[in-house]
Short mmCIF file of C-alpha atoms and ligand atoms in Angstrom, two decimals:
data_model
loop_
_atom_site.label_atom_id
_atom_site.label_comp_id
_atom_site.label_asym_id
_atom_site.label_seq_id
_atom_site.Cartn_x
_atom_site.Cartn_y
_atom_site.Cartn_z
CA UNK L 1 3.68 -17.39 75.40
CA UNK L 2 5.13 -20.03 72.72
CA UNK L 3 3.58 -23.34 73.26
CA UNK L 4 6.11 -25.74 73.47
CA UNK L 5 7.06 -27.77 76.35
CA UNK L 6 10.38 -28.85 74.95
CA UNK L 7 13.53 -27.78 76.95
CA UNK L 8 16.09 -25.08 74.39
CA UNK L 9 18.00 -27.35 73.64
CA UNK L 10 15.41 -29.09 71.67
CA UNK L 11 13.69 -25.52 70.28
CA UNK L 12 17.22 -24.33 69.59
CA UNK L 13 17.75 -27.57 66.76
CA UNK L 14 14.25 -28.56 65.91
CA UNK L 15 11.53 -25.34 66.49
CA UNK L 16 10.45 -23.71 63.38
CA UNK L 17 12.16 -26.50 61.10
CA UNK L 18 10.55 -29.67 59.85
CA UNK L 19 12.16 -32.19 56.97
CA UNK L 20 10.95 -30.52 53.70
CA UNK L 21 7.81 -32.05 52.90
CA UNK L 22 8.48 -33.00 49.26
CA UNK L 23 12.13 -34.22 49.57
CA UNK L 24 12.72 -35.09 53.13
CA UNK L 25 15.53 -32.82 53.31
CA UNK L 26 16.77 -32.10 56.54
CA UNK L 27 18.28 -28.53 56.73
CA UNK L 28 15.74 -25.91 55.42
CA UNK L 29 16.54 -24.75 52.13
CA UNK L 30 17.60 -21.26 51.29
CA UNK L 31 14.73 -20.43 49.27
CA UNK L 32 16.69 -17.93 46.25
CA UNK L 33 13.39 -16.43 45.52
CA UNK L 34 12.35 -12.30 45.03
CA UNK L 35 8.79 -13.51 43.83
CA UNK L 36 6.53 -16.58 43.30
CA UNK L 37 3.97 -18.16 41.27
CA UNK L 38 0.60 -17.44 41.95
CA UNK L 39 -2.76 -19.67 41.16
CA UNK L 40 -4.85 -16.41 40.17
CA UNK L 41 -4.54 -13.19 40.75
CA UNK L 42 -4.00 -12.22 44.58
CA UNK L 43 -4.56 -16.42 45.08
CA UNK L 44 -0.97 -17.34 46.48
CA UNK L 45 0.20 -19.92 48.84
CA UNK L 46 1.52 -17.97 51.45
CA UNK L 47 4.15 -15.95 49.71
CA UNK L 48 3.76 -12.98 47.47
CA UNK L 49 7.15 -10.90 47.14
CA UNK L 50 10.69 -11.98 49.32
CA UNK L 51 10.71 -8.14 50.85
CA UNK L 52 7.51 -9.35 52.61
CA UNK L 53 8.05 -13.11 53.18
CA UNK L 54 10.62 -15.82 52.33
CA UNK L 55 10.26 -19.58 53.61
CA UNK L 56 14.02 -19.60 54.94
CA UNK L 57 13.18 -16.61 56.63
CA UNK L 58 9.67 -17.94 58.21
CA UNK L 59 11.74 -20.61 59.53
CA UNK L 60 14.31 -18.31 61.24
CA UNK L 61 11.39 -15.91 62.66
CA UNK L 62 10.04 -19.16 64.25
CA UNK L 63 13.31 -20.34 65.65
CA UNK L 64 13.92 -16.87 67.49
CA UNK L 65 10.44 -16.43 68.49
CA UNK L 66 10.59 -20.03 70.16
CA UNK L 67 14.01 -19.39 71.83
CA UNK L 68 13.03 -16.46 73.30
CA UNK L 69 9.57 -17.99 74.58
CA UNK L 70 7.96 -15.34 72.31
CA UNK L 71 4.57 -16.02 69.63
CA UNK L 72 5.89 -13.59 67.03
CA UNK L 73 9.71 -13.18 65.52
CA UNK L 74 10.48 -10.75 62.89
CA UNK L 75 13.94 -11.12 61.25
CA UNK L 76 16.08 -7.72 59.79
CA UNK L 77 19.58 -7.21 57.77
CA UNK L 78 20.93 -5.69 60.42
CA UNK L 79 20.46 -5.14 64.72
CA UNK L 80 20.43 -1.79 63.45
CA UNK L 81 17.46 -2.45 61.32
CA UNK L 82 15.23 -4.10 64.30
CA UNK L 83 16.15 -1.27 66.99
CA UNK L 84 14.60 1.50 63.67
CA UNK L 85 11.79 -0.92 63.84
CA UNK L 86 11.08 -0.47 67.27
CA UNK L 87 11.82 3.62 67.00
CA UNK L 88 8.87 3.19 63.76
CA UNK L 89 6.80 2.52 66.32
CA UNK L 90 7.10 6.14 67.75
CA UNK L 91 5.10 8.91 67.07
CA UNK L 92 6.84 12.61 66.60
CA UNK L 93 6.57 14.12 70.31
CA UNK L 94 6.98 10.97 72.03
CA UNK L 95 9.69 10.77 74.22
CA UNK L 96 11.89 7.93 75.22
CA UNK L 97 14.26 6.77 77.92
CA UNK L 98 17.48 4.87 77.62
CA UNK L 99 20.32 3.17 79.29
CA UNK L 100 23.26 5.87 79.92
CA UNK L 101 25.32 3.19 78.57
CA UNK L 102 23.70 1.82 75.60
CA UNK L 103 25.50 0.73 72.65
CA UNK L 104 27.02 3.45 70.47
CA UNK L 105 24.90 2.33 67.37
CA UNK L 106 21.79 2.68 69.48
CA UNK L 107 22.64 5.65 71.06
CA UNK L 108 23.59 7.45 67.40
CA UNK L 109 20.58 6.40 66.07
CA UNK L 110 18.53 7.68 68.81
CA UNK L 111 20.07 11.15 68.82
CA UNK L 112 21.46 11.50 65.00
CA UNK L 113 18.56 10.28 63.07
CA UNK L 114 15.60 10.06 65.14
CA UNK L 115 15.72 13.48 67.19
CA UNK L 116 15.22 15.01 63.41
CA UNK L 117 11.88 13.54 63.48
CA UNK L 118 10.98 15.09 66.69
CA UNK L 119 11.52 11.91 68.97
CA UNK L 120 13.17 13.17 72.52
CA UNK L 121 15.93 10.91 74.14
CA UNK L 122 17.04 11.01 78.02
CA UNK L 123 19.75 8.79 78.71
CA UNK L 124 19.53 7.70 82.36
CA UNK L 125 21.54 5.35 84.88
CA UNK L 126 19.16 2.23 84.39
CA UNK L 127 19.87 0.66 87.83
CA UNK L 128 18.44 3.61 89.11
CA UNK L 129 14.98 3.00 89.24
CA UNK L 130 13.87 6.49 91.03
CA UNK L 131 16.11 8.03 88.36
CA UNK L 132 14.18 6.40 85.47
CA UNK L 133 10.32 6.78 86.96
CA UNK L 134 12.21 10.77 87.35
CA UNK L 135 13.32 10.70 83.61
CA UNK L 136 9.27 9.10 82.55
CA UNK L 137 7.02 11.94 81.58
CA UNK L 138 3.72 12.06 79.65
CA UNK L 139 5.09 11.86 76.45
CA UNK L 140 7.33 8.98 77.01
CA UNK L 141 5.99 5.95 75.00
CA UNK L 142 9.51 3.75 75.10
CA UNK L 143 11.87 2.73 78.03
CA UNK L 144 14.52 0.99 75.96
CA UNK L 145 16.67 -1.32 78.38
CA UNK L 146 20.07 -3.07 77.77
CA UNK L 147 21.14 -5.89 80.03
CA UNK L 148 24.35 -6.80 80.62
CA UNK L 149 25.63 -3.45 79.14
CA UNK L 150 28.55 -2.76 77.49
CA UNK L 151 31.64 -2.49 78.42
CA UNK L 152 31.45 -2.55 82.25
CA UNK L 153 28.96 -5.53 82.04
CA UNK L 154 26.17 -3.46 84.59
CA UNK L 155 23.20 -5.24 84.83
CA UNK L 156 19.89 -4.11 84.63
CA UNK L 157 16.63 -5.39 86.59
CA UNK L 158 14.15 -6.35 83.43
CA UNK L 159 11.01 -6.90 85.74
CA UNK L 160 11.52 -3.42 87.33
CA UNK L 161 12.08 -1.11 84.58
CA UNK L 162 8.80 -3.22 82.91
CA UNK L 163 6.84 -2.40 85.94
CA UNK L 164 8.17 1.61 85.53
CA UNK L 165 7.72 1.46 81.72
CA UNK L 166 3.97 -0.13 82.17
CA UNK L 167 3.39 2.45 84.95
CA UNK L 168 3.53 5.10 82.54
CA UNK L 169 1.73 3.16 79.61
CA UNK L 170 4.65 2.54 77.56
CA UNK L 171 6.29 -0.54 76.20
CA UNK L 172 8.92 -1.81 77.57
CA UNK L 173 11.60 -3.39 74.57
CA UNK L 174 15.02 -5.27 76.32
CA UNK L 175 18.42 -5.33 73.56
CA UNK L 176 19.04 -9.45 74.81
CA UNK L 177 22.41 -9.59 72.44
CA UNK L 178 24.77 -9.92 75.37
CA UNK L 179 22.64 -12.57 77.11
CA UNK L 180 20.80 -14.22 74.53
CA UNK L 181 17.90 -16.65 75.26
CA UNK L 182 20.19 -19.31 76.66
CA UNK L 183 20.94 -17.13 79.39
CA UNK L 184 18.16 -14.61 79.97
CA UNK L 185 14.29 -14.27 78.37
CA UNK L 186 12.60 -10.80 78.74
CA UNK L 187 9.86 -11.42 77.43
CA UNK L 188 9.20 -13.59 80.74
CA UNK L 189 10.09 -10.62 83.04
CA UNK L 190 7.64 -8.32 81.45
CA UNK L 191 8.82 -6.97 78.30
CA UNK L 192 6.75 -5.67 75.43
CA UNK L 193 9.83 -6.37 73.00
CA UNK L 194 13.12 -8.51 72.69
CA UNK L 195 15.54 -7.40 70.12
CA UNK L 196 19.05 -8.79 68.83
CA UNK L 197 21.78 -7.97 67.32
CA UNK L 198 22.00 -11.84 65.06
CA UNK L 199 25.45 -11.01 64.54
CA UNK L 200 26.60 -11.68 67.92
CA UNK L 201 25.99 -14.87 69.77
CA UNK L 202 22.88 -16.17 67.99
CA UNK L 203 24.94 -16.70 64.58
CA UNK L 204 28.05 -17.08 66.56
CA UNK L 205 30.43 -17.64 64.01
CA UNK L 206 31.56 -14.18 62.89
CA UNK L 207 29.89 -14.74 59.24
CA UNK L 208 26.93 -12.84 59.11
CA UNK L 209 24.99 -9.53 59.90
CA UNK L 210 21.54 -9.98 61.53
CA UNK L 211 19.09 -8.80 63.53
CA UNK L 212 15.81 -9.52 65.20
CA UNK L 213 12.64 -8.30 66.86
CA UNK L 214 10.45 -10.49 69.37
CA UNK L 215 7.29 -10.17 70.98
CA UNK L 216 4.11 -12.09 72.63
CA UNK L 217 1.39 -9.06 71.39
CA UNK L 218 -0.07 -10.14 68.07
CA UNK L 219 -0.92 -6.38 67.30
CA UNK L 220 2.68 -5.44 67.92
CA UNK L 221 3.98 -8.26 65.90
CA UNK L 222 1.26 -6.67 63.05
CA UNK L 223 2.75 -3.37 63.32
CA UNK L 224 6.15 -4.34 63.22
CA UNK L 225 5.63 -6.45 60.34
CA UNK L 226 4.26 -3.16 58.49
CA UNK L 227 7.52 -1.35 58.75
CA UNK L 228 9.69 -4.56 57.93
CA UNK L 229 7.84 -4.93 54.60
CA UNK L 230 7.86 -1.00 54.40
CA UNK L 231 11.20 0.14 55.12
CA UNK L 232 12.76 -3.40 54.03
CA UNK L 233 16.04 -3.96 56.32
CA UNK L 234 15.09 -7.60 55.61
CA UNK L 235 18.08 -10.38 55.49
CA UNK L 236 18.84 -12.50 52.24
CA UNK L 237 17.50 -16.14 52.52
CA UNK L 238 21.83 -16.84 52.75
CA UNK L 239 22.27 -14.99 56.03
CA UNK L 240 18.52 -16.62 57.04
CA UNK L 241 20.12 -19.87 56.80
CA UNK L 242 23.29 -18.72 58.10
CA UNK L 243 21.98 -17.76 61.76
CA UNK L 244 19.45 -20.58 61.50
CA UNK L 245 22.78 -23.12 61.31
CA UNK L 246 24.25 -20.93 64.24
CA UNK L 247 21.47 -21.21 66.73
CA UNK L 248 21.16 -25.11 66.65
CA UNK L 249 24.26 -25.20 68.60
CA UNK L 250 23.72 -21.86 70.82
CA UNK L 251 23.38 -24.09 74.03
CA UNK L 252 26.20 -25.91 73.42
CA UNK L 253 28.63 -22.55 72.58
CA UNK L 254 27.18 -20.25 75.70
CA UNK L 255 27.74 -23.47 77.53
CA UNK L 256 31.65 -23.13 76.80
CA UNK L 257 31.41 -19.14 76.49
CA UNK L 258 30.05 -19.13 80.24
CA UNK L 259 32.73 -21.75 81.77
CA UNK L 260 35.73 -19.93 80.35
CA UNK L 261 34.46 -16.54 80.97
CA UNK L 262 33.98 -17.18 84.63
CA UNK L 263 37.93 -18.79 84.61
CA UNK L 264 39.01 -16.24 82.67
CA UNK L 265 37.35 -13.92 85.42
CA UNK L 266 38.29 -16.09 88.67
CA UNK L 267 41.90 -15.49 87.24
CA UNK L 268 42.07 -11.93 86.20
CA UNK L 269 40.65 -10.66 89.55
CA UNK L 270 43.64 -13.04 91.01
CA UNK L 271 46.17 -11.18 88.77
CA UNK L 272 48.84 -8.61 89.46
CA UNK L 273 48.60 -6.66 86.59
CA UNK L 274 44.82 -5.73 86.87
CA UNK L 275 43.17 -3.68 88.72
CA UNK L 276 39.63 -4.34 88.54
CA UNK L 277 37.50 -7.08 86.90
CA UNK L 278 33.43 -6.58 85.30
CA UNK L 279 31.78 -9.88 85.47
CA UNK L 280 28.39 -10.30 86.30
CA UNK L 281 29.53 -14.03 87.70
CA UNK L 282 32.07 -12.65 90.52
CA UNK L 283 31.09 -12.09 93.91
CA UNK L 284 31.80 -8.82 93.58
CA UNK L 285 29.78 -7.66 90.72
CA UNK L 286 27.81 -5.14 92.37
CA UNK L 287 24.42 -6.90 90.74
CA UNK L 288 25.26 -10.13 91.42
CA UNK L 289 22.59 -11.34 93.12
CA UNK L 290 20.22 -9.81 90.48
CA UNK L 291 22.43 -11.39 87.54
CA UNK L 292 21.81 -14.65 89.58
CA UNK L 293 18.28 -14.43 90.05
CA UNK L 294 17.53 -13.15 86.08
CA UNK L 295 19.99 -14.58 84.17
CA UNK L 296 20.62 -18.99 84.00
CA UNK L 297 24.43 -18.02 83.90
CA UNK L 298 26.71 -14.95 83.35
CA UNK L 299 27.55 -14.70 79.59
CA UNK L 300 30.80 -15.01 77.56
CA UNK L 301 31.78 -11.09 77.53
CA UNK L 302 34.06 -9.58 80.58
CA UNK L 303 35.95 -6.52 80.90
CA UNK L 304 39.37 -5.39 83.15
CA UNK L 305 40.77 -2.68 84.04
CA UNK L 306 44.56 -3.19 83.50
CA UNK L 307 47.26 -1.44 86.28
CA UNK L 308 48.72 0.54 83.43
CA UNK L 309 48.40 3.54 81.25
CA UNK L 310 46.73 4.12 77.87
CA UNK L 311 50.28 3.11 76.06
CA UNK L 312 50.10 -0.35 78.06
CA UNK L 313 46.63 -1.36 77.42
CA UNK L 314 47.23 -0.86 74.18
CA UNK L 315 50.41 -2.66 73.93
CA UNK L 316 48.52 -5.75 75.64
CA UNK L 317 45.89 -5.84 73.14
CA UNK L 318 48.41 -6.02 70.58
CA UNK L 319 50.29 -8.63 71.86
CA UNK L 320 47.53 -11.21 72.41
CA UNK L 321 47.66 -13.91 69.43
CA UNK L 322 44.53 -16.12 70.30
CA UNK L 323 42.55 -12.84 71.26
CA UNK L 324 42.30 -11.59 68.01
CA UNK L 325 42.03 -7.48 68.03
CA UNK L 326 38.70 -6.47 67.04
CA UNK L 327 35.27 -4.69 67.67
CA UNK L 328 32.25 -7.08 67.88
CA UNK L 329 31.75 -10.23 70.06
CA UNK L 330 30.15 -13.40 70.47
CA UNK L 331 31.75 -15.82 68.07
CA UNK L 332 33.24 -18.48 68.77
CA UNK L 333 36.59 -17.05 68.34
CA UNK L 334 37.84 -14.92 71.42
CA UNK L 335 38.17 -11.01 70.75
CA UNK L 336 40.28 -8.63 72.39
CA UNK L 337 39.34 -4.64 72.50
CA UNK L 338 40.22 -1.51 74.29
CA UNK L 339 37.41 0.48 74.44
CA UNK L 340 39.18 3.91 75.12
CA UNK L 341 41.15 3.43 71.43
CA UNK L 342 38.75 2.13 69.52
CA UNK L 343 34.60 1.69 70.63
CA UNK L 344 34.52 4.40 72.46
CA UNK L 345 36.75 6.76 71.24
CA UNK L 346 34.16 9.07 70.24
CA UNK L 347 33.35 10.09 73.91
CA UNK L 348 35.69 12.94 75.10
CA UNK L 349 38.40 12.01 77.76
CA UNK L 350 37.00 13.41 80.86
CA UNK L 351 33.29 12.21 79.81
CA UNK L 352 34.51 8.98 79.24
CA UNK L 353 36.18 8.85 82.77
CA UNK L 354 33.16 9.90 84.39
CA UNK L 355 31.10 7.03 82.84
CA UNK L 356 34.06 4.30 84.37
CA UNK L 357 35.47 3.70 80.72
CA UNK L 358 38.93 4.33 81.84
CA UNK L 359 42.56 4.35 79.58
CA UNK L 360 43.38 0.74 81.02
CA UNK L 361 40.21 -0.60 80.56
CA UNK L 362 40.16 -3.97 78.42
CA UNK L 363 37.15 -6.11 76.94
CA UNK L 364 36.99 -9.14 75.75
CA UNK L 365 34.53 -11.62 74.01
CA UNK L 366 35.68 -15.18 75.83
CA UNK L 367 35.26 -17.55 72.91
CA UNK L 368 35.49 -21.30 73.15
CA UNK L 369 39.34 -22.11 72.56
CA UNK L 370 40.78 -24.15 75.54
CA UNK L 371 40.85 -21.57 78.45
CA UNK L 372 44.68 -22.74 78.82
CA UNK L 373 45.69 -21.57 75.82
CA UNK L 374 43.83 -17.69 76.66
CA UNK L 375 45.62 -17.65 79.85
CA UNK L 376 48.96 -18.46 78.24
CA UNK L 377 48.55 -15.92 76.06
CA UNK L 378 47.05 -12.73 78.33
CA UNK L 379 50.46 -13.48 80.36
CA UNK L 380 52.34 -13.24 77.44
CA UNK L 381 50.71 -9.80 76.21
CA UNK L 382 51.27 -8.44 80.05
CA UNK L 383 54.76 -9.71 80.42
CA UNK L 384 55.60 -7.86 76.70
CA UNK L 385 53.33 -4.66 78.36
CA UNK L 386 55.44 -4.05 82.14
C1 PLP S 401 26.13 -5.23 67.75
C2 PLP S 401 25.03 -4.73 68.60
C3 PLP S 401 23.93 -4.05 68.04
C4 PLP S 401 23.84 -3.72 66.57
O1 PLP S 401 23.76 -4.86 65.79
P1 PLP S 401 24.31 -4.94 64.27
O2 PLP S 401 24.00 -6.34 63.90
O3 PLP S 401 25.77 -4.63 64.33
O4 PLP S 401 23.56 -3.93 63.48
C5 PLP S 401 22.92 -3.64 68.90
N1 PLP S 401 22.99 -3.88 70.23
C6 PLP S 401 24.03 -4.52 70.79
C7 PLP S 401 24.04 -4.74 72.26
C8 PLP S 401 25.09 -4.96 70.01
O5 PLP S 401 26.13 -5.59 70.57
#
């Protein structure tokens, strides 16, 4: 584990970034470099080519690595590029178990570009342990875990699918964007590998595309540091910089992310017009307890099921003026979606209402705008909906 005895709001500002040693300045520099100088041939001082190494991006790496209570961090372009890090760790043959609900980028990947190369997929309801030590055969080398998941916010037990995933020799890797480090460390429930989507909570301010691999194995960290430099989904020193200025104040955001979300929640679940609310943080979460016990507090996203029909739902997320109408999460801005419309559109009707994602159903990324002003206007988008 990361040596540092200082509490994350300390790591979050200070790990990974000292004053620049030759001018004192504060913020690490975005180092605008593809090459550098060397003393003699192969005799360079640390960095060789920016594909393979960039000081802005060290820093970063050791940021994320230190929030997550990780040794190694390995920075990418995109959460798209760390999760076809983690599949380059794969062997054809090997087989892999997922999350029935796992994001639809991670899901496509898995079945439209890695099944070519002879990697096998079984998607599996992950708080169902017997059903994923079921799903676990010889060949299975990866037991890929998402936690809360998206959209109905189900939350998976880390330390149990690590015990199934160890059982059976394989590693373990947990997708932490919905939680991030504030809220929930895998590494410290027994995973092999933590990775994030940068774009989310971690930059937090809607600017940038990012992603992220962690780990504790120094022989991991060596392999996965091969296929960075190989397939080179690396981010610019800009967007290093950019996620580097976002995570200073992580703490501070999930702080406010967490508080409205679970008013936001407390007065859905209190309102006429819905149905049904996903929060980890109500009482009625059926993993409550679990979220409790593995999380430090219950994250910024939510979903509802509103008392209406497709037409209404939609209508609603119209309406809404400080939920802005749009796919992603985790900035500090609120967002407003309906999945059935627009996320998960792809999945045919009566599929869809199998997996719970029903016509009514609404999610939203709680940002950190005064929670009187998102109440004001949800009640304004339902009274313009019924
Ligand atoms: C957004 C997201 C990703 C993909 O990250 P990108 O940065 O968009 O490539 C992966 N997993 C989860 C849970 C996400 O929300």
């Amino acid at each position: 584990m990361f040596e540092d005895e200082r509490r994350i709001e300390t790591r979050a500002i200070h790990a990974g970034q000292e004053p620049d040693e030759e001018t004192g300045a504060l913020m690490t520099p975005i180092y605008a470099n593809s090459t550098y100088a060397q003393d003699g041939p192969g005799d360079h001082r640390g960095y060789e080519y920016s594909r393979t190494g960039n000081p802005t991006r060290t820093d970063l790496e050791s940021n994320l690595a230190a929030l997550e209570n990780g040794s190694y961090g390995r920075a990418f372009s995109s959460g798209m590029g760390a999760i076809n890090t983690v599949l380059n760790l794969l062997e054809a043959g090997d087989h892999v178990v997922a999350g029935n609900d796992v994001y639809g980028g991670t899901h496509r990947i898995f079945t439209q570009v890695y099944e070519k190369y002879d990697l096998e997929f079984d998607f599996v309801d992950t708080t169902d342990h017997d059903a994923v030590r079921d799903a676990v055969r010889d060949e299975t080398e990866l037991v890929w875990v998402e936690t809360p998941t998206n959209p109905l916010m189900r939350v998976n037990d880390i330390a149990a699918l690590a015990d199934v995933a160890h059982d059976a020799d394989a590693l373990c890797a947990v997708d932490n964007t919905f939680a991030t480090p504030y809220l929930q460390r895998p590494l410290e429930h027994g995973a092999d590998i933590v990775s994030h989507s940068l774009t989310k909570y971690l930059g937090g301010h809607s600017d940038v595309i990012g992603g992220a691999l962690v780990t504790d194995d120094a022989e991991l960290d060596e392999e996965i540091a091969f296929y960075q430099n190989s397939v080179g989904a690396t981010p610019s020193p800009f967007d290093c910089f950019l996620v580097l200025r976002g995570t200073k104040t992580l703490p501070v955001r999930m702080d406010r992310h967490c508080d409205n979300a679970r008013e936001l929640a407390a007065w859905l679940d209190d309102h006429e017009a819905v149905s049904e609310v996903f929060y980890p943080g109500l009482d009625s979460h059926p993993q409550h307890e679990l979220a409790a016990e593995q999380m430090d507090d219950f994250g910024g996203m939510l979903s509802f099921e509103l008392d209406g029909t497709l037409e209404q739902a939609s209508t609603v997320v119209e309406e809404t003026e400080v939920f802005t109408l749009a796919e992603s999460l985790g900035g500090v801005e609120s967002l407003i979606e309906q999945p059935a419309a627009m996320t998960h559109a792809a999945i045919p009707r009566e599929e869809r209402l199998e997996a719970g994602l029903t016509d009514g159903l609404i999610r939203v990324s709680v940002g950190i705008e005064h929670i009187d002003d998102m109440k004001a206007d949800l009640q304004q988008a339902f009274s313009a909906a019924f």
